[in-house]
C-alpha cells in the first residue's frame, strides 16, 4: 500500500495543507472536501486509490491544518477558496486531473473546471450539488434567508450548524447503522470550527453560498460541451443535498453514471468500500 504524505505549500502568502499519495506520473485525482471537515474525510479513501493514481487532497483555507486567518484578514468567499486551490495545483504542476467533490468541494471544483476546462479528465460528485434540484428545502431555507439578509434575526438559525449536535447529525443522519460512524469524525470537526474566530469564517461562507447558484448554468453547459465523464455516487438519505441532485447530472453529462446508496451526507464513513469500488471502476474505464 502506498504511503500518504502530509505536506504544506505557501499559496498567496497562506499555508495550505494537503495529503499526497501515489506515483507522481500516474493519472491525477484531486479530492475536495466539504463543510465542516477537511481532507481528514479522505483519510481511508486515499490509500485505496494511491496504487494507481496520484492523489492530492487539500484542506481549504480556514479548515483542517491549513491557515485560518480571521475574517478581518481574509475575505472568505468560494471564489477566493477556488483561487487558492488553483494556485496549489499550479505549484504542484497538475495540468490534467480528475476531480472528486463533496459538499463545499463542489462549488470550488466547478470553478476550477470552468476556469480551466481542458484540465479536467473526469468529475466525481459525492453529495456535491450542481443543480437546484439537490437543495433540500428544510435545510436550506435558513441559509438563503441569512445570505439575503444577514443579521440578528437570521444568524442564530445558521450559527446552530456550528454546534457539535448539528455536526454529529450531518454524519449519522440517514445512516442505517450509525455505529459504523466513528465519533472521532464529528469531534474532530467540532474542535476545529470551535477555534477562536473560526465561527465568523464559517458564517462568511454561509452568506456567500448563494453566489454558487449562478454558476450552475455554466456548469451544465460545460458538461454538455466537454462530454467529460461524470460519476455521481450519493448517499440517498442526505437531507442537505437530496438524491434529485445526483440524478440531475444525467440531464447534461453524456452517459453519466449515477449510484444512490443507502447512506447519508458523509458516505465514506459508512460505505467506504462501496464508494471506492464504484470510483475505481469508473476511473479505470475513463482514465485507463
XYZ file of N, CA and C in Angstrom:
864
model
N 0.844 -1.188 0.000
C 0.000 0.000 0.000
C 0.884 1.245 0.000
N 0.527 2.234 -0.816
C 1.324 3.444 -0.939
C 1.263 4.281 0.332
N 2.367 4.949 0.623
C 2.417 5.854 1.770
C 1.677 7.146 1.454
N 1.100 7.759 2.488
C 0.421 9.047 2.360
C 1.312 10.104 3.008
N 1.625 11.150 2.237
C 2.469 12.231 2.728
C 1.588 13.409 3.147
N 2.023 14.110 4.191
C 1.285 15.243 4.737
C 2.158 16.475 4.571
N 1.718 17.403 3.685
C 2.593 18.472 3.244
C 1.877 19.823 3.319
N 2.667 20.883 3.190
C 2.107 22.225 3.075
C 2.788 22.952 1.929
N 2.068 23.915 1.383
C 2.607 24.794 0.348
C 2.129 26.206 0.645
N 2.938 27.178 0.316
C 2.548 28.573 0.505
C 1.928 29.086 -0.788
N 0.665 29.479 -0.692
C -0.075 29.986 -1.854
C -0.601 31.372 -1.504
N -0.168 32.363 -2.235
C -0.569 33.760 -1.979
C -0.377 34.138 -0.516
N 0.710 33.657 0.069
C 1.040 34.020 1.439
C 0.359 33.184 2.501
N -0.416 32.176 2.107
C -1.129 31.331 3.057
C -0.606 29.896 2.980
N -0.442 29.269 4.141
C -0.011 27.877 4.182
C -1.216 26.967 3.943
N -1.149 26.201 2.873
C -2.215 25.262 2.520
C -1.703 23.844 2.755
N -2.405 23.128 3.602
C -2.054 21.736 3.911
C -2.687 20.816 2.876
N -1.965 19.749 2.515
C -2.552 18.764 1.609
C -1.959 17.383 1.869
N -2.748 16.387 1.584
C -2.311 14.996 1.632
C -1.990 14.572 0.213
N -0.913 13.819 0.056
C -0.476 13.401 -1.274
C -0.023 11.949 -1.221
N -0.411 11.195 -2.220
C -0.025 9.786 -2.293
C -0.027 9.335 -3.738
N 0.670 8.233 -3.998
C 0.675 7.636 -5.321
C 1.796 8.134 -6.209
N 2.010 7.446 -7.334
C 3.102 7.820 -8.249
C 2.853 9.187 -8.882
N 3.889 10.006 -8.936
C 3.753 11.357 -9.485
C 3.408 11.351 -10.968
N 3.751 10.258 -11.674
C 3.479 10.203 -13.110
C 2.192 9.461 -13.438
N 1.420 9.086 -12.407
C 0.142 8.400 -12.626
C -0.960 9.423 -12.908
N -2.089 9.013 -13.479
C -3.213 9.942 -13.626
C -3.576 10.552 -12.275
N -3.852 11.839 -12.272
C -4.084 12.563 -11.018
C -5.565 12.652 -10.700
N -5.865 12.603 -9.405
C -7.216 12.869 -8.917
C -7.104 13.794 -7.714
N -7.903 14.856 -7.729
C -7.909 15.864 -6.675
C -9.196 15.703 -5.874
N -9.059 15.537 -4.564
C -10.191 15.318 -3.673
C -10.480 16.599 -2.902
N -11.694 17.138 -3.032
C -12.056 18.410 -2.414
C -13.168 18.191 -1.390
N -12.865 18.488 -0.145
C -13.760 18.188 0.979
C -14.860 19.230 1.144
N -15.793 18.907 2.027
C -16.907 19.788 2.313
C -16.864 20.371 3.712
N -17.975 20.991 4.105
C -18.157 21.547 5.445
C -18.682 20.448 6.359
N -18.263 20.403 7.603
C -17.288 21.241 8.306
C -15.955 20.525 8.465
N -15.618 19.676 7.529
C -14.495 18.769 7.697
C -13.252 19.279 6.970
N -12.444 18.389 6.481
C -11.162 18.708 5.861
C -10.745 17.491 5.053
N -9.497 17.463 4.606
C -9.015 16.273 3.897
C -9.023 15.037 4.789
N -9.240 15.237 6.074
C -9.419 14.123 7.010
C -10.515 13.173 6.540
N -11.525 13.701 5.848
C -12.623 12.841 5.398
C -12.164 11.814 4.367
N -11.012 12.052 3.736
C -10.499 11.141 2.710
C -9.390 10.220 3.234
N -9.173 10.219 4.547
C -8.023 9.517 5.129
C -7.999 8.035 4.784
N -9.172 7.406 4.637
C -9.222 5.980 4.325
C -9.399 5.718 2.835
N -9.904 6.681 2.100
C -10.060 6.512 0.656
C -8.731 6.650 -0.071
N -7.885 7.565 0.375
C -6.631 7.839 -0.336
C -5.796 6.580 -0.538
N -5.570 5.751 0.486
C -4.758 4.549 0.257
C -5.385 3.566 -0.731
N -6.704 3.612 -0.878
C -7.379 2.705 -1.813
C -7.220 3.159 -3.265
N -6.770 4.383 -3.465
C -6.580 4.921 -4.817
C -5.108 5.032 -5.207
N -4.243 5.117 -4.196
C -2.873 5.568 -4.438
C -2.002 4.570 -5.180
N -2.376 3.307 -5.265
C -1.567 2.362 -6.043
C -1.579 2.707 -7.527
N -2.692 3.298 -7.986
C -2.853 3.537 -9.418
C -2.962 5.004 -9.803
N -3.126 5.891 -8.819
C -3.370 7.293 -9.132
C -2.523 8.197 -8.236
N -2.232 9.377 -8.760
C -1.568 10.422 -7.989
C -2.668 11.216 -7.295
N -2.765 11.098 -5.998
C -3.885 11.641 -5.231
C -3.446 12.883 -4.461
N -4.224 13.965 -4.603
C -3.986 15.212 -3.887
C -5.281 15.584 -3.169
N -5.191 15.838 -1.857
C -6.371 16.218 -1.077
C -6.019 17.399 -0.181
N -6.344 18.622 -0.590
C -6.009 19.805 0.220
C -7.066 20.104 1.278
N -6.656 20.852 2.299
C -7.587 21.482 3.236
C -7.839 22.904 2.748
N -9.104 23.284 2.593
C -9.409 24.658 2.215
C -8.935 25.618 3.305
N -8.625 26.833 2.914
C -8.256 27.843 3.894
C -9.377 27.982 4.933
N -8.996 27.996 6.224
C -9.988 28.078 7.285
C -10.435 26.731 7.799
N -9.927 25.660 7.194
C -10.321 24.302 7.557
C -9.083 23.455 7.830
N -9.272 22.403 8.637
C -8.222 21.427 8.841
C -6.922 22.044 9.314
N -5.830 21.643 8.659
C -4.496 22.094 9.037
C -4.001 23.275 8.203
N -4.816 23.757 7.279
C -4.433 24.958 6.533
C -4.547 26.190 7.430
N -3.919 27.275 6.987
C -4.072 28.523 7.723
C -5.550 28.870 7.858
N -5.859 29.597 8.945
C -7.238 30.016 9.177
C -7.253 31.484 9.609
N -6.876 32.388 8.700
C -6.887 33.808 9.070
C -8.288 34.268 9.460
N -8.347 35.249 10.340
C -9.629 35.798 10.762
C -10.282 36.547 9.606
N -11.581 36.786 9.727
C -12.314 37.418 8.626
C -11.827 38.839 8.365
N -11.205 39.485 9.360
C -10.639 40.806 9.122
C -9.346 40.773 8.345
N -8.784 39.552 8.190
C -7.503 39.396 7.498
C -7.659 38.764 6.120
N -8.809 38.172 5.852
C -9.034 37.488 4.574
C -10.528 37.514 4.289
N -10.883 37.764 3.037
C -12.291 37.774 2.634
C -12.669 36.374 2.155
N -13.401 35.668 2.988
C -13.757 34.285 2.681
C -14.939 34.234 1.716
N -14.669 33.778 0.505
C -15.693 33.502 -0.498
C -15.298 32.222 -1.208
N -16.239 31.642 -1.911
C -15.911 30.437 -2.680
C -15.002 30.778 -3.858
N -15.128 31.976 -4.394
C -14.187 32.416 -5.425
C -12.761 32.394 -4.881
N -12.583 32.941 -3.680
C -11.250 33.032 -3.092
C -10.688 31.652 -2.775
N -11.512 30.753 -2.250
C -11.035 29.403 -1.942
C -10.649 28.665 -3.226
N -11.407 28.876 -4.278
C -11.073 28.238 -5.552
C -9.756 28.765 -6.110
N -9.505 30.069 -5.956
C -8.253 30.644 -6.437
C -7.055 30.051 -5.702
N -7.184 29.857 -4.393
C -6.098 29.248 -3.632
C -5.874 27.800 -4.059
N -6.965 27.073 -4.288
C -6.839 25.683 -4.741
C -6.173 25.629 -6.104
N -6.572 26.517 -6.999
C -5.959 26.575 -8.321
C -4.471 26.876 -8.215
N -4.126 27.806 -7.314
C -2.721 28.138 -7.121
C -1.913 26.966 -6.592
N -2.501 26.188 -5.691
C -1.823 24.998 -5.181
C -1.576 23.994 -6.296
N -2.594 23.728 -7.106
C -2.450 22.745 -8.179
C -1.433 23.214 -9.217
N -1.380 24.516 -9.456
C -0.349 25.056 -10.353
C 1.043 24.797 -9.780
N 1.214 25.048 -8.490
C 2.513 24.803 -7.860
C 2.922 23.342 -7.974
N 1.946 22.453 -7.880
C 2.228 21.020 -7.935
C 2.379 20.518 -9.374
N 2.178 21.403 -10.338
C 2.365 21.038 -11.739
C 1.277 20.158 -12.314
N 0.071 20.224 -11.733
C -1.030 19.399 -12.234
C -1.758 20.141 -13.351
N -1.597 19.670 -14.576
C -2.285 20.297 -15.695
C -3.375 19.402 -16.279
N -3.600 18.255 -15.641
C -4.666 17.346 -16.060
C -5.031 16.480 -14.858
N -6.303 16.484 -14.470
C -6.687 15.744 -13.270
C -8.191 15.497 -13.261
N -8.571 14.424 -12.567
C -9.966 14.172 -12.239
C -10.282 14.893 -10.935
N -11.535 15.284 -10.770
C -11.988 15.932 -9.543
C -12.983 15.041 -8.818
N -12.796 14.906 -7.509
C -13.771 14.263 -6.630
C -14.222 15.354 -5.665
N -15.514 15.699 -5.698
C -16.009 16.813 -4.885
C -17.119 16.341 -3.958
N -17.171 16.972 -2.783
C -18.241 16.709 -1.821
C -18.600 18.020 -1.145
N -19.901 18.323 -1.043
C -20.390 19.483 -0.309
C -19.672 20.759 -0.785
N -18.970 21.492 0.094
C -18.291 22.720 -0.315
C -17.274 22.476 -1.427
N -16.734 21.286 -1.494
C -15.778 20.990 -2.551
C -16.374 21.117 -3.935
N -17.712 20.966 -4.033
C -18.351 21.039 -5.350
C -18.247 22.433 -5.968
N -18.730 23.495 -5.305
C -18.607 24.807 -5.950
C -17.167 25.241 -6.164
N -16.248 24.761 -5.325
C -14.835 25.052 -5.576
C -14.377 24.306 -6.825
N -14.746 23.039 -6.932
C -14.384 22.250 -8.105
C -15.001 22.777 -9.381
N -16.260 23.231 -9.310
C -16.903 23.756 -10.524
C -16.147 24.967 -11.039
N -15.667 25.803 -10.116
C -14.889 26.971 -10.538
C -13.591 26.558 -11.230
N -12.934 25.534 -10.696
C -11.715 25.043 -11.340
C -12.017 24.544 -12.748
N -13.117 23.825 -12.893
C -13.475 23.274 -14.203
C -13.827 24.372 -15.193
N -14.519 25.397 -14.729
C -14.903 26.479 -15.630
C -13.714 27.365 -15.985
N -12.766 27.486 -15.066
C -11.579 28.292 -15.329
C -10.640 27.597 -16.305
N -10.480 26.280 -16.142
C -9.568 25.512 -16.998
C -10.243 24.200 -17.418
N -11.215 24.273 -18.316
C -11.931 23.054 -18.700
C -11.035 22.000 -19.321
N -9.943 22.434 -19.951
C -9.055 21.487 -20.617
C -8.290 20.618 -19.627
N -8.285 20.997 -18.369
C -7.533 20.239 -17.371
C -8.331 19.085 -16.762
N -9.636 19.060 -16.955
C -10.496 18.131 -16.225
C -10.672 16.841 -17.021
N -10.161 15.743 -16.459
C -10.265 14.449 -17.138
C -11.532 13.700 -16.763
N -12.087 13.978 -15.582
C -13.310 13.318 -15.129
C -13.829 14.070 -13.915
N -15.127 13.935 -13.652
C -15.749 14.534 -12.471
C -16.452 13.448 -11.671
N -16.192 13.445 -10.378
C -16.884 12.550 -9.449
C -17.516 13.424 -8.378
N -18.827 13.309 -8.207
C -19.505 14.072 -7.177
C -20.150 13.133 -6.177
N -19.799 13.329 -4.930
C -20.367 12.529 -3.832
C -21.091 13.499 -2.912
N -22.406 13.601 -3.100
C -23.201 14.568 -2.347
C -22.599 15.964 -2.485
N -22.277 16.299 -3.729
C -21.771 17.623 -4.072
C -22.678 18.218 -5.130
N -23.418 19.259 -4.793
C -24.512 19.732 -5.621
C -24.051 20.579 -6.802
N -24.768 20.434 -7.926
C -24.542 21.265 -9.085
C -25.839 21.684 -9.754
N -26.964 21.433 -9.065
C -28.291 21.707 -9.629
C -29.214 22.199 -8.520
N -30.170 23.026 -8.900
C -31.176 23.447 -7.925
C -31.943 22.250 -7.371
N -32.046 21.195 -8.151
C -32.783 20.007 -7.729
C -32.295 19.446 -6.399
N -31.015 19.619 -6.116
C -30.441 18.935 -4.966
C -30.725 19.570 -3.619
N -31.146 20.824 -3.595
C -31.312 21.512 -2.322
C -32.551 21.004 -1.583
N -32.353 20.501 -0.375
C -33.470 20.066 0.471
C -33.980 21.296 1.211
N -35.221 21.666 0.950
C -35.754 22.951 1.410
C -35.670 23.106 2.927
N -35.946 22.039 3.671
C -35.965 22.149 5.129
C -34.616 22.553 5.694
N -33.529 22.225 4.986
C -32.196 22.598 5.442
C -31.809 23.985 4.936
N -32.110 24.293 3.678
C -31.555 25.473 3.028
C -32.347 26.748 3.234
N -33.586 26.679 3.686
C -34.389 27.902 3.864
C -33.673 28.908 4.760
N -33.103 28.435 5.863
C -32.418 29.342 6.784
C -31.133 29.909 6.182
N -30.438 29.106 5.377
C -29.200 29.576 4.752
C -29.509 30.677 3.744
N -30.544 30.479 2.934
C -30.908 31.507 1.948
C -31.355 32.782 2.653
N -32.102 32.642 3.736
C -32.567 33.832 4.462
C -31.389 34.605 5.039
N -30.409 33.904 5.563
C -29.231 34.551 6.139
C -28.402 35.230 5.052
N -28.236 34.569 3.919
C -27.484 35.169 2.825
C -28.146 36.417 2.286
N -29.478 36.411 2.244
C -30.206 37.557 1.694
C -30.255 38.717 2.671
N -30.281 38.409 3.981
C -30.437 39.459 4.991
C -29.703 39.080 6.260
N -28.364 39.085 6.240
C -27.617 38.681 7.435
C -27.850 39.653 8.588
N -28.060 39.091 9.774
C -28.310 39.945 10.928
C -28.827 39.136 12.085
N -29.204 39.793 13.170
C -29.611 39.083 14.391
C -30.868 38.245 14.233
N -31.688 38.550 13.236
C -32.898 37.754 13.045
C -32.632 36.444 12.313
N -31.609 36.428 11.460
C -31.359 35.247 10.623
C -30.118 34.463 11.045
N -29.209 35.100 11.783
C -27.959 34.419 12.122
C -28.112 33.244 13.078
N -28.948 33.316 14.133
C -29.000 32.206 15.086
C -29.298 30.852 14.451
N -30.147 30.816 13.437
C -30.512 29.544 12.816
C -29.332 28.896 12.119
N -28.469 29.706 11.489
C -27.317 29.119 10.805
C -26.153 28.907 11.768
N -26.037 29.754 12.783
C -24.987 29.549 13.778
C -25.166 28.212 14.485
N -26.396 27.751 14.588
C -26.658 26.455 15.220
C -25.948 25.320 14.494
N -25.634 25.507 13.211
C -24.936 24.469 12.435
C -23.517 24.249 12.912
N -22.991 25.160 13.743
C -21.640 25.032 14.269
C -21.586 24.188 15.540
N -22.715 23.784 16.063
C -22.750 23.021 17.310
C -22.335 21.577 17.068
N -21.868 20.927 18.125
C -21.461 19.535 17.997
C -22.657 18.650 17.651
N -23.843 19.019 18.141
C -25.035 18.227 17.827
C -25.362 18.294 16.337
N -25.251 19.488 15.759
C -25.553 19.636 14.333
C -24.514 18.945 13.468
N -23.260 19.003 13.874
C -22.211 18.340 13.098
C -22.373 16.828 13.194
N -22.678 16.334 14.381
C -22.940 14.896 14.530
C -24.109 14.479 13.624
N -25.162 15.293 13.568
C -26.318 14.985 12.709
C -25.882 14.814 11.257
N -24.986 15.668 10.786
C -24.531 15.541 9.402
C -23.901 14.173 9.152
N -23.235 13.634 10.157
C -22.540 12.363 9.982
C -23.454 11.150 10.107
N -24.413 11.194 11.009
C -25.164 9.961 11.299
C -26.573 9.950 10.718
N -27.108 11.119 10.357
C -28.481 11.130 9.834
C -28.542 10.375 8.507
N -29.499 9.487 8.401
C -29.676 8.732 7.171
C -28.779 7.529 7.035
N -27.967 7.245 8.050
C -27.085 6.077 8.020
C -27.813 4.914 8.686
N -28.075 3.832 7.966
C -28.836 2.724 8.555
C -28.231 2.173 9.842
N -26.902 2.139 9.925
C -26.229 1.669 11.129
C -25.264 2.748 11.604
N -25.737 3.694 12.434
C -24.875 4.804 12.865
C -23.639 4.353 13.637
N -23.647 3.122 14.160
C -22.476 2.653 14.902
C -21.255 2.491 13.997
N -21.462 2.521 12.678
C -20.339 2.449 11.743
C -19.569 3.763 11.669
N -20.178 4.849 12.132
C -19.566 6.166 12.018
C -18.817 6.476 13.312
N -17.531 6.696 13.201
C -16.714 6.963 14.381
C -17.009 8.341 14.960
N -17.168 8.443 16.274
C -17.324 9.771 16.901
C -16.124 10.682 16.669
N -14.975 10.092 16.319
C -13.804 10.920 16.024
C -14.108 11.941 14.936
N -15.007 11.604 14.025
C -15.297 12.484 12.888
C -15.896 13.797 13.354
N -17.019 13.742 14.060
C -17.665 14.991 14.446
C -16.924 15.706 15.579
N -16.254 14.968 16.438
C -15.469 15.627 17.489
C -14.272 16.369 16.878
N -13.652 15.760 15.877
C -12.528 16.393 15.165
C -12.989 17.685 14.493
N -14.091 17.609 13.766
C -14.586 18.785 13.052
C -15.023 19.876 14.023
N -15.721 19.492 15.086
C -16.204 20.472 16.057
C -15.043 21.207 16.713
N -13.982 20.492 17.024
C -12.821 21.134 17.646
C -12.236 22.206 16.737
N -12.205 21.948 15.436
C -11.599 22.897 14.506
C -12.488 24.110 14.245
N -13.795 23.899 14.100
C -14.667 25.063 13.878
C -14.863 25.857 15.162
N -14.459 25.288 16.313
C -14.571 25.990 17.595
C -13.346 26.836 17.910
N -12.345 26.836 17.047
C -11.190 27.699 17.261
C -11.626 29.167 17.279
N -10.924 29.961 18.058
C -11.301 31.361 18.200
C -11.361 32.050 16.829
N -12.499 32.636 16.542
C -12.688 33.367 15.297
C -13.149 32.527 14.133
N -13.102 31.196 14.260
C -13.473 30.365 13.113
C -14.971 30.379 12.864
N -15.746 30.699 13.899
C -17.193 30.796 13.682
C -17.514 31.861 12.642
N -16.793 32.979 12.684
C -17.036 34.051 11.715
C -16.591 33.644 10.311
N -15.563 32.813 10.216
C -15.143 32.260 8.921
C -16.278 31.457 8.316
N -16.867 30.578 9.135
C -17.932 29.713 8.628
C -19.186 30.513 8.285
N -19.493 31.519 9.088
C -20.654 32.354 8.779
C -20.461 33.113 7.471
N -19.240 33.557 7.208
C -18.965 34.257 5.946
C -19.241 33.346 4.756
N -18.859 32.077 4.872
C -19.093 31.139 3.767
C -20.569 30.769 3.664
N -21.285 30.699 4.778
C -22.735 30.503 4.701
C -23.374 31.641 3.919
N -22.935 32.873 4.193
C -23.508 34.024 3.484
C -23.197 33.971 2.003
N -22.016 33.491 1.672
C -21.574 33.507 0.273
C -22.137 32.353 -0.532
N -22.701 31.338 0.131
C -23.091 30.135 -0.615
C -24.088 30.446 -1.729
N -24.941 31.430 -1.530
C -25.932 31.776 -2.554
C -25.264 32.160 -3.880
N -24.020 32.616 -3.818
C -23.324 33.029 -5.037
C -22.797 31.857 -5.847
N -22.991 30.647 -5.356
C -22.648 29.466 -6.145
C -23.732 29.138 -7.161
N -24.952 29.497 -6.855
C -26.074 29.079 -7.707
C -26.000 29.633 -9.132
N -25.559 30.892 -9.338
C -25.451 31.390 -10.720
C -24.441 30.628 -11.575
N -23.551 29.852 -10.932
C -22.589 29.058 -11.704
C -23.228 27.848 -12.362
N -24.366 27.420 -11.856
C -24.913 26.140 -12.310
C -25.174 26.082 -13.809
N -25.806 27.103 -14.422
C -25.994 27.026 -15.880
C -24.672 26.913 -16.639
N -23.632 27.582 -16.134
C -22.320 27.487 -16.777
C -21.753 26.074 -16.626
N -21.948 25.485 -15.460
C -21.516 24.098 -15.248
C -22.240 23.165 -16.208
N -23.541 23.349 -16.360
C -24.319 22.463 -17.224
C -23.862 22.573 -18.683
N -23.551 23.789 -19.101
C -23.034 23.962 -20.450
C -21.685 23.275 -20.613
N -20.838 23.399 -19.602
C -19.546 22.711 -19.622
C -19.737 21.201 -19.735
N -20.670 20.650 -18.983
C -20.902 19.204 -19.048
C -21.351 18.788 -20.445
N -22.213 19.593 -21.056
C -22.721 19.245 -22.390
C -21.645 19.351 -23.459
N -20.861 20.420 -23.405
C -19.911 20.664 -24.490
C -18.628 19.857 -24.350
N -18.209 19.624 -23.126
C -16.946 18.905 -22.921
C -17.127 17.395 -22.990
N -18.351 16.930 -22.674
C -18.634 15.496 -22.553
C -17.670 14.818 -21.582
N -17.263 15.554 -20.554
C -16.391 14.989 -19.536
C -17.133 13.849 -18.827
N -16.466 12.730 -18.564
C -17.134 11.630 -17.859
C -17.519 12.051 -16.438
N -18.721 11.670 -16.006
C -19.239 12.053 -14.702
C -19.742 10.827 -13.951
N -19.315 10.726 -12.705
C -19.830 9.726 -11.766
C -20.465 10.478 -10.607
N -21.737 10.195 -10.325
C -22.404 10.704 -9.129
C -22.677 9.522 -8.215
N -22.004 9.511 -7.072
C -22.191 8.443 -6.086
C -22.650 9.138 -4.812
N -23.847 8.826 -4.355
C -24.592 9.730 -3.469
C -25.257 8.960 -2.348
N -25.177 9.501 -1.126
C -25.987 8.989 -0.026
C -27.421 9.441 -0.219
N -28.293 8.519 -0.550
C -29.645 8.907 -0.964
C -30.497 9.428 0.195
N -30.050 9.233 1.441
C -30.810 9.706 2.601
C -30.322 11.064 3.096
N -29.454 11.691 2.348
C -28.921 13.010 2.696
C -30.054 14.033 2.688
N -30.218 14.768 3.799
C -31.238 15.810 3.858
C -30.623 17.201 3.779
N -29.443 17.262 3.187
C -28.838 18.541 2.812
C -28.871 18.647 1.288
N -28.254 17.675 0.630
C -28.316 17.559 -0.827
C -29.017 16.244 -1.156
N -30.258 16.345 -1.572
C -31.067 15.164 -1.810
C -30.697 14.425 -3.081
N -31.231 13.212 -3.253
C -30.867 12.376 -4.401
C -31.243 12.967 -5.750
N -32.201 13.882 -5.774
C -32.526 14.542 -7.051
C -31.313 15.285 -7.593
N -30.444 15.740 -6.693
C -29.233 16.416 -7.142
C -28.283 15.498 -7.867
N -28.284 14.225 -7.509
C -27.451 13.246 -8.209
C -28.041 12.917 -9.576
N -29.339 12.662 -9.601
C -29.991 12.284 -10.861
C -29.890 13.401 -11.895
N -29.848 14.643 -11.431
C -29.856 15.783 -12.350
C -28.636 15.797 -13.263
N -27.510 15.243 -12.823
C -26.316 15.254 -13.665
C -26.545 14.506 -14.979
N -27.465 13.559 -14.974
C -27.736 12.797 -16.190
C -28.401 13.652 -17.268
N -28.918 14.817 -16.903
C -29.545 15.692 -17.899
C -28.518 16.296 -18.845
N -27.328 16.568 -18.342
C -26.350 17.314 -19.132
C -25.069 16.539 -19.412
N -24.683 15.628 -18.545
C -23.453 14.860 -18.741
C -23.740 13.633 -19.594
N -22.948 13.448 -20.620
C -23.156 12.317 -21.507
C -22.876 11.017 -20.763
N -23.861 10.115 -20.763
C -23.709 8.793 -20.143
C -23.271 8.887 -18.683
N -23.824 9.856 -17.956
C -23.487 9.999 -16.541
C -23.811 8.709 -15.797
N -22.899 8.318 -14.917
C -23.083 7.124 -14.092
C -23.566 7.590 -12.715
N -24.751 7.168 -12.311
C -25.359 7.625 -11.066
C -25.668 6.427 -10.175
N -25.177 6.500 -8.931
C -25.441 5.437 -7.955
C -25.962 6.066 -6.665
N -27.155 5.686 -6.247
C -27.738 6.141 -4.988
C -27.580 5.031 -3.962
N -26.907 5.343 -2.871
C -26.529 4.354 -1.868
C -27.280 4.648 -0.570
N -27.605 3.605 0.164
C -28.403 3.726 1.379
C -27.554 4.297 2.517
N -27.227 5.577 2.390
C -26.391 6.247 3.377
C -26.725 7.715 3.446
N -25.877 8.476 4.142
C -26.133 9.883 4.365
C -25.151 10.807 3.686
N -24.949 11.974 4.294
C -24.165 13.057 3.702
C -22.683 12.697 3.595
N -22.141 12.068 4.638
C -20.732 11.674 4.651
C -20.627 10.176 4.389
N -20.846 9.822 3.153
C -20.995 8.429 2.748
C -19.737 7.594 2.997
N -18.582 8.213 2.929
C -17.340 7.458 3.092
C -17.217 6.861 4.490
N -17.896 7.444 5.472
C -17.772 6.948 6.836
C -18.516 5.636 7.047
N -19.523 5.363 6.244
C -20.312 4.142 6.425
C -20.224 3.185 5.240
N -19.850 3.698 4.057
C -19.853 2.876 2.841
C -18.575 3.078 2.038
N -17.455 3.100 2.726
C -16.173 3.348 2.066
C -15.915 2.361 0.936
N -16.066 1.083 1.194
C -15.735 0.076 0.190
C -16.659 0.169 -1.023
N -17.926 0.488 -0.792
C -18.879 0.608 -1.900
C -18.479 1.786 -2.792
N -18.229 2.930 -2.167
C -17.837 4.116 -2.940
C -16.525 3.864 -3.673
N -15.546 3.293 -2.968
C -14.242 3.037 -3.587
C -14.376 2.078 -4.760
N -15.271 1.109 -4.658
C -15.476 0.170 -5.753
C -16.014 0.855 -6.996
N -17.048 1.677 -6.809
C -17.591 2.422 -7.941
C -16.547 3.381 -8.510
N -15.799 4.025 -7.624
C -14.822 5.019 -8.057
C -13.684 4.382 -8.841
N -13.138 3.302 -8.350
C -12.041 2.649 -9.055
C -12.504 2.081 -10.399
N -13.718 1.535 -10.425
C -14.236 1.033 -11.692
C -14.412 2.153 -12.706
N -14.957 3.268 -12.255
C -15.177 4.427 -13.131
C -13.846 4.984 -13.638
N -12.917 5.229 -12.715
C -11.627 5.795 -13.126
C -10.880 4.845 -14.055
N -10.987 3.551 -13.790
C -10.315 2.585 -14.655
C -10.846 2.625 -16.072
N -12.167 2.861 -16.205
C -12.768 2.906 -17.539
C -12.440 4.201 -18.279
N -12.476 5.336 -17.564
C -12.365 6.617 -18.254
C -10.939 7.161 -18.327
N -10.073 6.728 -17.394
C -8.703 7.200 -17.414
C -7.719 6.152 -17.931
N -8.124 4.887 -17.863
C -7.268 3.838 -18.339
C -6.212 3.468 -17.316
